[in-house]
Short mmCIF file of C-alpha atoms in Angstrom, two decimals:
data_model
loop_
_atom_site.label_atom_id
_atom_site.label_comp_id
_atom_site.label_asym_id
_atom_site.label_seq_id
_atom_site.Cartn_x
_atom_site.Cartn_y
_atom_site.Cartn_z
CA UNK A 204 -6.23 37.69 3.18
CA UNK A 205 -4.72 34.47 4.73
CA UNK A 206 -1.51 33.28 3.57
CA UNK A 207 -0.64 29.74 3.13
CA UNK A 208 2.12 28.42 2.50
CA UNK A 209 2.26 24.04 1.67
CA UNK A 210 5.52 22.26 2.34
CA UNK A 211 5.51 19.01 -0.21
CA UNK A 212 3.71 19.14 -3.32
CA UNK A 213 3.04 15.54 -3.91
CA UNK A 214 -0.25 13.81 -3.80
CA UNK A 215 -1.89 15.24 -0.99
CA UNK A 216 0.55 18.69 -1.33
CA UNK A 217 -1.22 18.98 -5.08
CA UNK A 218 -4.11 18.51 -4.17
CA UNK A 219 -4.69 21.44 -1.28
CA UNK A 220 -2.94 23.21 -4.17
CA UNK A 221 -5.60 22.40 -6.30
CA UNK A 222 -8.73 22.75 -4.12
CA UNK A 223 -7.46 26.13 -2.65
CA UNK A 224 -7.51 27.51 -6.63
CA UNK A 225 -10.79 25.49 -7.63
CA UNK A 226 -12.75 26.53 -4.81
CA UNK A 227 -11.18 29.50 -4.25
CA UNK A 228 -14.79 31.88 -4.17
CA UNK A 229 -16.91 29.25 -2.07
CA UNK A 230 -14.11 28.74 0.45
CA UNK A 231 -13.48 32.71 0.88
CA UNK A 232 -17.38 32.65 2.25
CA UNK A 233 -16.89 29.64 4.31
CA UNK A 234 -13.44 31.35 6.06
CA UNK A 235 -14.93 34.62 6.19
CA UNK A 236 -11.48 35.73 4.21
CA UNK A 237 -9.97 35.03 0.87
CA UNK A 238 -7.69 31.95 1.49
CA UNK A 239 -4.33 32.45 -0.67
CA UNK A 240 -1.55 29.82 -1.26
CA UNK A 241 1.62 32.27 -1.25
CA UNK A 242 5.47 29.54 -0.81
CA UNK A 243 5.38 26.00 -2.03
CA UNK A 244 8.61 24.25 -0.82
CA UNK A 245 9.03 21.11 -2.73
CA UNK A 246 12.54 20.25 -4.34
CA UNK A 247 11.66 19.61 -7.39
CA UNK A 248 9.72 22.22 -10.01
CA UNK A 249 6.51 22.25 -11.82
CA UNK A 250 6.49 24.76 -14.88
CA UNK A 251 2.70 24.24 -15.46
CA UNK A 252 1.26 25.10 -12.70
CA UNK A 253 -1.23 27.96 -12.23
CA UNK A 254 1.07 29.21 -9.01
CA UNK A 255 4.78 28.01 -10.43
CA UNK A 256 5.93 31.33 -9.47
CA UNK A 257 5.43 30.59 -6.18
CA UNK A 258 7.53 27.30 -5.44
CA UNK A 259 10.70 27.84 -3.36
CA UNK A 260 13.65 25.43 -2.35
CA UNK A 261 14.38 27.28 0.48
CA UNK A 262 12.63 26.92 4.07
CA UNK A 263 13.79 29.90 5.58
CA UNK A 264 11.77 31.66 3.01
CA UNK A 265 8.38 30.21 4.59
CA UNK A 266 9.47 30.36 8.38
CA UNK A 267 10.63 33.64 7.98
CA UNK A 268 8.03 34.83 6.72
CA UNK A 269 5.41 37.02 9.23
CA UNK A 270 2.85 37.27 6.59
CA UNK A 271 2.38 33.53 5.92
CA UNK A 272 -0.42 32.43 8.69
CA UNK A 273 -0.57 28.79 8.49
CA UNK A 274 1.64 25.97 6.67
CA UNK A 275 0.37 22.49 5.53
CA UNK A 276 2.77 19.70 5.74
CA UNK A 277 2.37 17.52 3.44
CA UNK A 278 5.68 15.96 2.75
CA UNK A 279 5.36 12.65 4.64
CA UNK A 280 7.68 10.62 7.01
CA UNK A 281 9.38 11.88 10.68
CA UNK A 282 12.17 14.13 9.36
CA UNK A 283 12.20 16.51 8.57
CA UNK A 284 9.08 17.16 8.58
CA UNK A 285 9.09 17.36 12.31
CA UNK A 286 11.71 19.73 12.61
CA UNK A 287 9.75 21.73 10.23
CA UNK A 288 6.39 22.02 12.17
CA UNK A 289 7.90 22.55 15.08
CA UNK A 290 10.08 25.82 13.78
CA UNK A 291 6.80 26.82 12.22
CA UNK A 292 4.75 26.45 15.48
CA UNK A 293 7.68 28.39 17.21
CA UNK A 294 7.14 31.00 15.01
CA UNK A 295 4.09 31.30 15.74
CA UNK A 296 2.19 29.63 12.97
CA UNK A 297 -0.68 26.92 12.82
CA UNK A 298 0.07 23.68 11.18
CA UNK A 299 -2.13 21.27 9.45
CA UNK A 300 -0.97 17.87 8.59
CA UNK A 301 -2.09 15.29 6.64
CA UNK A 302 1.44 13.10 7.95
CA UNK A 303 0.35 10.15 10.55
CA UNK A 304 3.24 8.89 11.29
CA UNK A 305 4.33 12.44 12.66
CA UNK A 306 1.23 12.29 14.38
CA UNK A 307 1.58 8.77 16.11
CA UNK A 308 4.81 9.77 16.95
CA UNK A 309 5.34 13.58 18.03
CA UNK A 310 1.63 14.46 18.43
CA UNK A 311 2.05 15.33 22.28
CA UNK A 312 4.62 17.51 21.87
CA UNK A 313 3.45 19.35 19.05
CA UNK A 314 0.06 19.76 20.48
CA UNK A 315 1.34 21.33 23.51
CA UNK A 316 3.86 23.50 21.60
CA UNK A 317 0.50 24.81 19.41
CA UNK A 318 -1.33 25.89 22.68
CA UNK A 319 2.17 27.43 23.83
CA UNK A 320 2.25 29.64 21.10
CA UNK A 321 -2.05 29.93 21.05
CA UNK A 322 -1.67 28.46 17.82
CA UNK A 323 -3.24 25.52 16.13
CA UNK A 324 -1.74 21.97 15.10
CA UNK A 325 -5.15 20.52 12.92
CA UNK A 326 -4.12 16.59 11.17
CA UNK A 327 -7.55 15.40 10.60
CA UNK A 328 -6.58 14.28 7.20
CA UNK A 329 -3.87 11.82 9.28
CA UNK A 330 -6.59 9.10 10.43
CA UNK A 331 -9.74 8.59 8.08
CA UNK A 332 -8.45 10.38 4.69
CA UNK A 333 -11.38 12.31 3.65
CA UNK A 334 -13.67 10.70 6.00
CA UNK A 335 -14.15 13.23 9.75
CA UNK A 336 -13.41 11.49 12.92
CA UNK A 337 -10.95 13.84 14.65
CA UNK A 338 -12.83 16.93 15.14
CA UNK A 339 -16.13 14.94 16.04
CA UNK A 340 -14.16 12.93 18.41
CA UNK A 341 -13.14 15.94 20.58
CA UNK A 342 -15.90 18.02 19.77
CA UNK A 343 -19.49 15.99 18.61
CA UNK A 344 -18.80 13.83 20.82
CA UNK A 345 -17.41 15.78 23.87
CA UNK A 346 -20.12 14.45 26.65
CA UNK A 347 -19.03 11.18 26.12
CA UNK A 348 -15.85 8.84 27.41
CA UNK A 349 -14.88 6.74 24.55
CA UNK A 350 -14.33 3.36 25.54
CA UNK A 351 -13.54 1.34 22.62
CA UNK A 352 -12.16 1.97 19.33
CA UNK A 353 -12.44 -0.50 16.05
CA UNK A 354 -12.42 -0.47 12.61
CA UNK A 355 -10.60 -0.84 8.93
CA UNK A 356 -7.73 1.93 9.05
CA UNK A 357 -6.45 0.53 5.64
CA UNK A 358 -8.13 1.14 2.04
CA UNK A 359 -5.36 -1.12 0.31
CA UNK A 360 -5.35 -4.08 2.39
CA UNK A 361 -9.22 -3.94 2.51
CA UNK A 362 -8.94 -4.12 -0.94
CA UNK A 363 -6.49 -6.85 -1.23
CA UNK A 364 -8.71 -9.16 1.33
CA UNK A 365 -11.64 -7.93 -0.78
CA UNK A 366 -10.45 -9.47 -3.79
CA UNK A 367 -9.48 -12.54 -1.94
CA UNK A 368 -13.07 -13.02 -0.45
CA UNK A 369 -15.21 -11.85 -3.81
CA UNK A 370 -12.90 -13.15 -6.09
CA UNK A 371 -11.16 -16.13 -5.15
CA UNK A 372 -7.17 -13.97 -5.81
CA UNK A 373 -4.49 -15.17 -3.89
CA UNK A 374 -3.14 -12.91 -1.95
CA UNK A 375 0.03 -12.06 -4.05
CA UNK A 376 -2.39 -11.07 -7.18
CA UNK A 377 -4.94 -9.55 -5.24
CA UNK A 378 -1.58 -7.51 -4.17
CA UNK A 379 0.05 -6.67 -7.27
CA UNK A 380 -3.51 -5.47 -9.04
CA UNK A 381 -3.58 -3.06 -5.91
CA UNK A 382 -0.08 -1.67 -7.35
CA UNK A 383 -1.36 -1.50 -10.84
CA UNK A 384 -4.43 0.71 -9.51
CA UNK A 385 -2.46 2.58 -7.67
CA UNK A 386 -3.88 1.82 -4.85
CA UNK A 387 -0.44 0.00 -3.10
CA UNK A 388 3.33 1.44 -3.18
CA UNK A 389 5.74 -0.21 -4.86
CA UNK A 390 6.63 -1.43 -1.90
CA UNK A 391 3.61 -2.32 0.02
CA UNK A 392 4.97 -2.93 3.78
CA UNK A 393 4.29 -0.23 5.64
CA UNK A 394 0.28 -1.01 4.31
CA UNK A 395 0.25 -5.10 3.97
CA UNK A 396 2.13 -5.05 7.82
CA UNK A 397 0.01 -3.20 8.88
CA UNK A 398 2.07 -0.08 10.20
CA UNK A 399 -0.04 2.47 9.01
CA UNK A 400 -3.20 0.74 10.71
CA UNK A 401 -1.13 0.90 13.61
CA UNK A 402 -0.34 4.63 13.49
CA UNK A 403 -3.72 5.43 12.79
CA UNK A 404 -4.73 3.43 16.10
CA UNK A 405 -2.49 5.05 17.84
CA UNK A 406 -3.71 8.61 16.86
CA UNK A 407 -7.53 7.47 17.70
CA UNK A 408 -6.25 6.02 20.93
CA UNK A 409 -4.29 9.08 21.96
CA UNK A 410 -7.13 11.75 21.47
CA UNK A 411 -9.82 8.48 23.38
CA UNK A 412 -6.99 8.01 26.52
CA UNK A 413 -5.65 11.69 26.57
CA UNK A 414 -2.02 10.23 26.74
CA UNK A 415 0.47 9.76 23.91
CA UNK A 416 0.63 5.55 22.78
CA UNK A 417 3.14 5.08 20.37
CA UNK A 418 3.25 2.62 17.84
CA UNK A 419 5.92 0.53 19.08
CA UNK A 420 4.28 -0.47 21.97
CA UNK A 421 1.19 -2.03 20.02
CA UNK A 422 1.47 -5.41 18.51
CA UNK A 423 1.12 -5.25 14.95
CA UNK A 424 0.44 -7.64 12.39
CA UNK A 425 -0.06 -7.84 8.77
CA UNK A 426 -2.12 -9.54 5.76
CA UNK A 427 0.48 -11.16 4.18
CA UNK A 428 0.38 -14.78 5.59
CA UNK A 429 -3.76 -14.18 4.84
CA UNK A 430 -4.56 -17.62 2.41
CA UNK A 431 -7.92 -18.53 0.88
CA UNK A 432 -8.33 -21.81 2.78
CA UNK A 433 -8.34 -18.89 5.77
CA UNK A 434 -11.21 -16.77 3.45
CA UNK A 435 -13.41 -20.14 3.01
CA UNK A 436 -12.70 -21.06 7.10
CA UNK A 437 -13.76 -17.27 7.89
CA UNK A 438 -16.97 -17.50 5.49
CA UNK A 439 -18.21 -21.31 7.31
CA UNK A 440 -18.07 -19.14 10.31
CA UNK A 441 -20.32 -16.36 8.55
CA UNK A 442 -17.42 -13.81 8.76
CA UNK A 443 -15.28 -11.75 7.06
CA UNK A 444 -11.76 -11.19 7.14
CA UNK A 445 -10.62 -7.90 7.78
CA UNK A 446 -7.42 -6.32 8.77
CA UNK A 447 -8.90 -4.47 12.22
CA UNK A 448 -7.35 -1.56 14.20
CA UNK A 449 -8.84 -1.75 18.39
CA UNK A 450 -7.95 0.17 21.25
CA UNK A 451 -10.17 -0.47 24.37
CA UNK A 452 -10.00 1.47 27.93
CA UNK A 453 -9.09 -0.99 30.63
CA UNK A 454 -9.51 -0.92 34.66
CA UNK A 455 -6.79 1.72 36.25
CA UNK A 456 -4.63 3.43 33.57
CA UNK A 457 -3.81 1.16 31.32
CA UNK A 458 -5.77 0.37 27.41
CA UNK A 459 -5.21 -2.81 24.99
CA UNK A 460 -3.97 -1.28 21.41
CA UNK A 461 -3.69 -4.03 19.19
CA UNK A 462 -3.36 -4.45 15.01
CA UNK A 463 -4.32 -7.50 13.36
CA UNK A 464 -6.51 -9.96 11.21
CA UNK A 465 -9.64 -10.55 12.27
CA UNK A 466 -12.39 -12.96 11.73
CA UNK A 467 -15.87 -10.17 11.53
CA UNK A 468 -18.80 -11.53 11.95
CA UNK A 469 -21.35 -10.84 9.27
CA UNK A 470 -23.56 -9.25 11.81
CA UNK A 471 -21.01 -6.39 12.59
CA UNK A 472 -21.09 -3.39 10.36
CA UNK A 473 -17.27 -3.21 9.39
CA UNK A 474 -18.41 -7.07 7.61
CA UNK A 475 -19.94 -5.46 4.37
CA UNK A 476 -17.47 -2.36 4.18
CA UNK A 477 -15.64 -3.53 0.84
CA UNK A 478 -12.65 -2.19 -1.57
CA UNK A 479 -10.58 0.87 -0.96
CA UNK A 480 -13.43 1.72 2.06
CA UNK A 481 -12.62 2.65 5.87
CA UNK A 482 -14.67 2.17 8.64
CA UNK A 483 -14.20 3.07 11.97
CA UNK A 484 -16.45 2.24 15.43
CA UNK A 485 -16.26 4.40 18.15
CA UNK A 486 -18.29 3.49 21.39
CA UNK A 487 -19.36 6.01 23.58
CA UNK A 488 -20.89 5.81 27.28
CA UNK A 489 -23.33 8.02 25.74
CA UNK A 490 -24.07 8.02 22.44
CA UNK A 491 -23.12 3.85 22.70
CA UNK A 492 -21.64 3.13 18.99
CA UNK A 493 -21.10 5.33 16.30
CA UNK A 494 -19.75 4.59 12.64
CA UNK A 495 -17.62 6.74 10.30
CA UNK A 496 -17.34 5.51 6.69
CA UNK A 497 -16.02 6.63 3.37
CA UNK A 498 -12.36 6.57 1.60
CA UNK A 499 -9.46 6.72 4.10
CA UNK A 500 -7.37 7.82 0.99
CA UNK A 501 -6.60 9.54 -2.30
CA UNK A 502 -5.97 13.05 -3.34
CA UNK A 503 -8.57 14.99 -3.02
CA UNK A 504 -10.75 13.22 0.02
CA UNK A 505 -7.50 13.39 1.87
CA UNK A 506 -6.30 17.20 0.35
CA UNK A 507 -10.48 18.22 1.53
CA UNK A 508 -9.69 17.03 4.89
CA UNK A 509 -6.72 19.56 5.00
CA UNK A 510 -8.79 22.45 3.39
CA UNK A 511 -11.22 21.67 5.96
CA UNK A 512 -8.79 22.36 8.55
CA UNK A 513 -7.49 25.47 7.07
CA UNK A 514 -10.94 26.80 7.29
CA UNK A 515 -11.38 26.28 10.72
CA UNK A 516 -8.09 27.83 11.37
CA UNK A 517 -9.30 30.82 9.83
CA UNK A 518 -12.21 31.05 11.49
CA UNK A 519 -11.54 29.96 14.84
CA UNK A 520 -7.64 31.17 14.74
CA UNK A 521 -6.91 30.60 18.34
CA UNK A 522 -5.50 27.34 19.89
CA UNK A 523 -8.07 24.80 20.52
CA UNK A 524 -8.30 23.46 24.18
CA UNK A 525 -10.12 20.72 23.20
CA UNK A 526 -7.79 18.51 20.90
CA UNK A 527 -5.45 17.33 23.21
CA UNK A 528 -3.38 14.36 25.05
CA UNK A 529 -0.77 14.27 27.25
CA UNK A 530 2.73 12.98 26.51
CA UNK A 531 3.41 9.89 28.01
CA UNK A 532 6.26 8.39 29.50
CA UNK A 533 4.61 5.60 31.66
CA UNK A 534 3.82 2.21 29.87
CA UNK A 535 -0.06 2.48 29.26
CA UNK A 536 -0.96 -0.20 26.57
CA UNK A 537 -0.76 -3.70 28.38
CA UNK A 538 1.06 -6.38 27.48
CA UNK A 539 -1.01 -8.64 24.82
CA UNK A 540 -0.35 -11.71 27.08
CA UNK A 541 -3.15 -10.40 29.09
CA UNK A 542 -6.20 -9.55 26.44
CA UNK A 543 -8.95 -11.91 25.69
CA UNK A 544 -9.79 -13.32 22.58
CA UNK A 545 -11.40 -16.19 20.70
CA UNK A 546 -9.43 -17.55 18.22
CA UNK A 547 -9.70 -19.26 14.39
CA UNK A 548 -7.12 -21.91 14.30
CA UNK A 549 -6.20 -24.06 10.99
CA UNK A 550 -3.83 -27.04 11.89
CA UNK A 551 -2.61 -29.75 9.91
CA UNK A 552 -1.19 -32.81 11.44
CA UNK A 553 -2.80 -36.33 13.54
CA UNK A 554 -4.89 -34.56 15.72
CA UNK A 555 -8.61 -35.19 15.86
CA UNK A 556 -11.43 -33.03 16.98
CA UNK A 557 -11.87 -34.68 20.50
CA UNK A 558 -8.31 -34.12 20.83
CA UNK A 559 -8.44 -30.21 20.41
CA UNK A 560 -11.68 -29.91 22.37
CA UNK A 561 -9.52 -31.67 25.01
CA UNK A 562 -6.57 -28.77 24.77
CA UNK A 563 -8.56 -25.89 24.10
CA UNK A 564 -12.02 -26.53 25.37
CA UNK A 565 -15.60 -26.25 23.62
CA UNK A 566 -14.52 -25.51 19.98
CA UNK A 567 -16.96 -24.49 16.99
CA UNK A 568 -15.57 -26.96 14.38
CA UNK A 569 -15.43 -25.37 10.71
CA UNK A 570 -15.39 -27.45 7.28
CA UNK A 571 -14.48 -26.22 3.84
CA UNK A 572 -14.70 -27.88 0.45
CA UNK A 573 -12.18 -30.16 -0.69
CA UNK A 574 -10.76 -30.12 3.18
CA UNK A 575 -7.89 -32.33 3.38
CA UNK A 576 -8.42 -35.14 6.00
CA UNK A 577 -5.43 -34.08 7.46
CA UNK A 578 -6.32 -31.05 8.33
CA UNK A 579 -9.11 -29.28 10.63
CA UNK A 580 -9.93 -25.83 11.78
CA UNK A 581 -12.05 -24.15 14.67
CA UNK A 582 -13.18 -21.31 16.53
CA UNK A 583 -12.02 -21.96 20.31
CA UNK A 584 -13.54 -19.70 22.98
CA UNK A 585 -12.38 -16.44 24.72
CA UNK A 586 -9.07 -17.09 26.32
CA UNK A 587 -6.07 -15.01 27.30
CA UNK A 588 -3.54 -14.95 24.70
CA UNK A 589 -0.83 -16.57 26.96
CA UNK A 590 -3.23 -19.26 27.51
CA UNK A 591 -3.35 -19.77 23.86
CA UNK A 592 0.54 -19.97 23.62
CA UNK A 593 0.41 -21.96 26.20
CA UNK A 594 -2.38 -24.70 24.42
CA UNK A 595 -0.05 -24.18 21.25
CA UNK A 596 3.06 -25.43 23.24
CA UNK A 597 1.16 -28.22 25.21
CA UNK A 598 0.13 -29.49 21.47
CA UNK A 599 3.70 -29.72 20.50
CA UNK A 600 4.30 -31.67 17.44
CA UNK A 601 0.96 -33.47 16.98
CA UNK A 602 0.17 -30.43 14.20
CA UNK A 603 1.35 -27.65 12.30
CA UNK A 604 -0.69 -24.18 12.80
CA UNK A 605 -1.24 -23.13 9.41
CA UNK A 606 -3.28 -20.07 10.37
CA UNK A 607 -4.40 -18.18 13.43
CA UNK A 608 -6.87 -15.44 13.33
CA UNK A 609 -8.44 -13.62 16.17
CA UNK A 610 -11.92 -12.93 16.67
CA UNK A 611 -13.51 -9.75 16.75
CA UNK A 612 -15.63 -9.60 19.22
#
């Protein structure tokens, strides 16, 4: 018998919960051993339960505990949940983790901790949900040197610009039927600013680059200024707008992270990936690109993801060499002044086509219906983005940017 023990008992917390009891006879023959849920720390109680006699309040009763093999945390957030896995890797016990933003920010540490102790620390659940891209990254797709990294990180916000493109929302209603469907938090930042995209990248880019990037070094933005004039520009263009996660490897050392908007064109695959679904792009020097699709969220895909992890645990109980990265003191991801893009500008103001051809070059000039003659929009070219600044501050008053959108390319 392995003993389990599952600190948080909350969405994803209930859900290992469940699936360990459900499956309890089909996962014993996957494991190779019966797979037994002994401490559940959570605050709070839950009478009904099938296993309420095993909840505790008390951590010491888990870390102390010799018998208990492996401990999921699945309470969310930095602390304590770090100081948790940590003491629970000192003691000797694997981890699994569902919590990204531990990830993003403590992964290097607690990775090397996990082969100190010839233990594991599994978080596949923390990027794609239910969807595998950790273990394939570092094992299916070992022979290769991943170069670039893309995709939708975020089920709610590809929902919200989902509703925006199919449905003609605004973005505020598109945004508040994502709360009633429980697909948003009440509040909705750390999703519609994109900061758990960003995490997410971060994770991907770690385990690509083999060094630590933390999320406060990639620039990060959001859906929220996102308006339907923007949708109808993006659809002229025969795009999509997506909210897109990319890390790329650069010459020398360094790597462009970056979280934003992004005009798709209908020709790319993440285009037609709708609603509450992920999709990630990975491009190997071998394999060249390869896509991983499904729901990045919800209960059970995200509680199988743990399970999954548990099971490899028990099967393959010593550390694994081959999910690693390196901490990283040294500044990797370069500054954004320096990448390339094309971008989708929207400007209102006296300034005519020949006049923006003239600042920003060759220009692919969009329309939309009911366009006011005041205003135009175009695609401009690839460009460092400090050239673009630079355009925008040459251009001074003569318009108003009412959107900017880069181009995925």
């Amino acid at each position: 018998m392995i003993k389990i023990a599952l600190i948080g008992h909350g969405v994803v917390g209930s859900g290992v919960a469940q699936l360990l009891e459900e499956k309890r006879e089909s996962l014993e023959q996957k494991a190779g051993d019966r797979l037994y849920c002994a401490k559940i720390l959570d605050l709070r109680d839950f009478p009904h339960t099938p296993y309420a006699d095993r909840f505790t309040k008390d951590f010491d009763e888990i870390v102390s505990d010799p018998t208990i093999q492996i401990v999921v945390e699945a309470m969310g957030g930095l602390h304590p949940a770090y100081e948790f896995v940590k003491a629970c890797l000192e003691k000797g016990k694997s981890v699994v983790t569902s919590n990204k933003e531990l990830v993003a920010e403590k992964g290097a540490k607690l990775l090397r901790l996990a082969k100190e102790k010839n233990v594991n620390f599994f978080f596949e659940a923390s990027v794609g949900g239910g969807i595998p891209i950790i273990r394939p990254m570092h094992l299916c797709l070992a022979a290769n040197q991943i170069d670039k990294i893309y995709g939708i990180l975020n089920g709610t916000t590809n929902f919200i610009l989902t509703k925006m493109i199919k449905e003609q929302m605004t973005f505020q209603d598109a945004l508040l039927l994502a709360q009633k469907l429980g697909y948003a938090e009440k509040d909705p930042s750390a999703d519609v600013d994109g900061v758990d995209a960003c995490r997410k990248i971060c994770i991907l880019a770690s385990l690509a680059f083999g060094k630590q990037i933390y999320p406060q070094e990639v620039h990060t933005e959001g859906i929220s200024q996102i308006t339907l004039e923007d949708v109808e520009y993006a659809k002229n263009a025969g795009c999509a707008l997506k909210l897109i996660g990319q890390a790329k490897r650069l010459s020398g050392e360094k790597c462009s992270v970056l979280v934003s908007p992004a005009f798709v064109p209908i020709d790319n695959q993440l285009s037609s990936i709708d609603d509450v679904f992920n999709g990630v792009l990975l491009k190997g020097d071998a394999t060249g690109e390869v896509l991983f699709y499904g729901k990045g969220a919800g209960k059970l895909p995200t509680a199988s993801a743990v399970v999954a992890d548990i099971v490899h645990i028990a099967k393959s109980p010593h550390t694994s060499l081959s999910l690693t990265w390196e901490n990283s003191d040294a500044d990797l991801v370069a500054d954004i002044s320096k990448y390339e893009n094309a971008f989708y500008y929207r400007l209102r103001g006296a300034i005519s086509p020949k006049k923006a051809q003239k600042l920003w070059g060759p220009l692919t000039i969009l329309s939309r219906k009911n366009q006011p003659e005041d205003e135009i929009a175009f695609i401009t070219g690839r460009m460092p983005e400090s050239n673009a600044a630079a355009i925008e501050k040459e251009m001074g008053e003569e318009a108003e940017i009412l959107g900017k959108i880069r181009i995925l390319a």
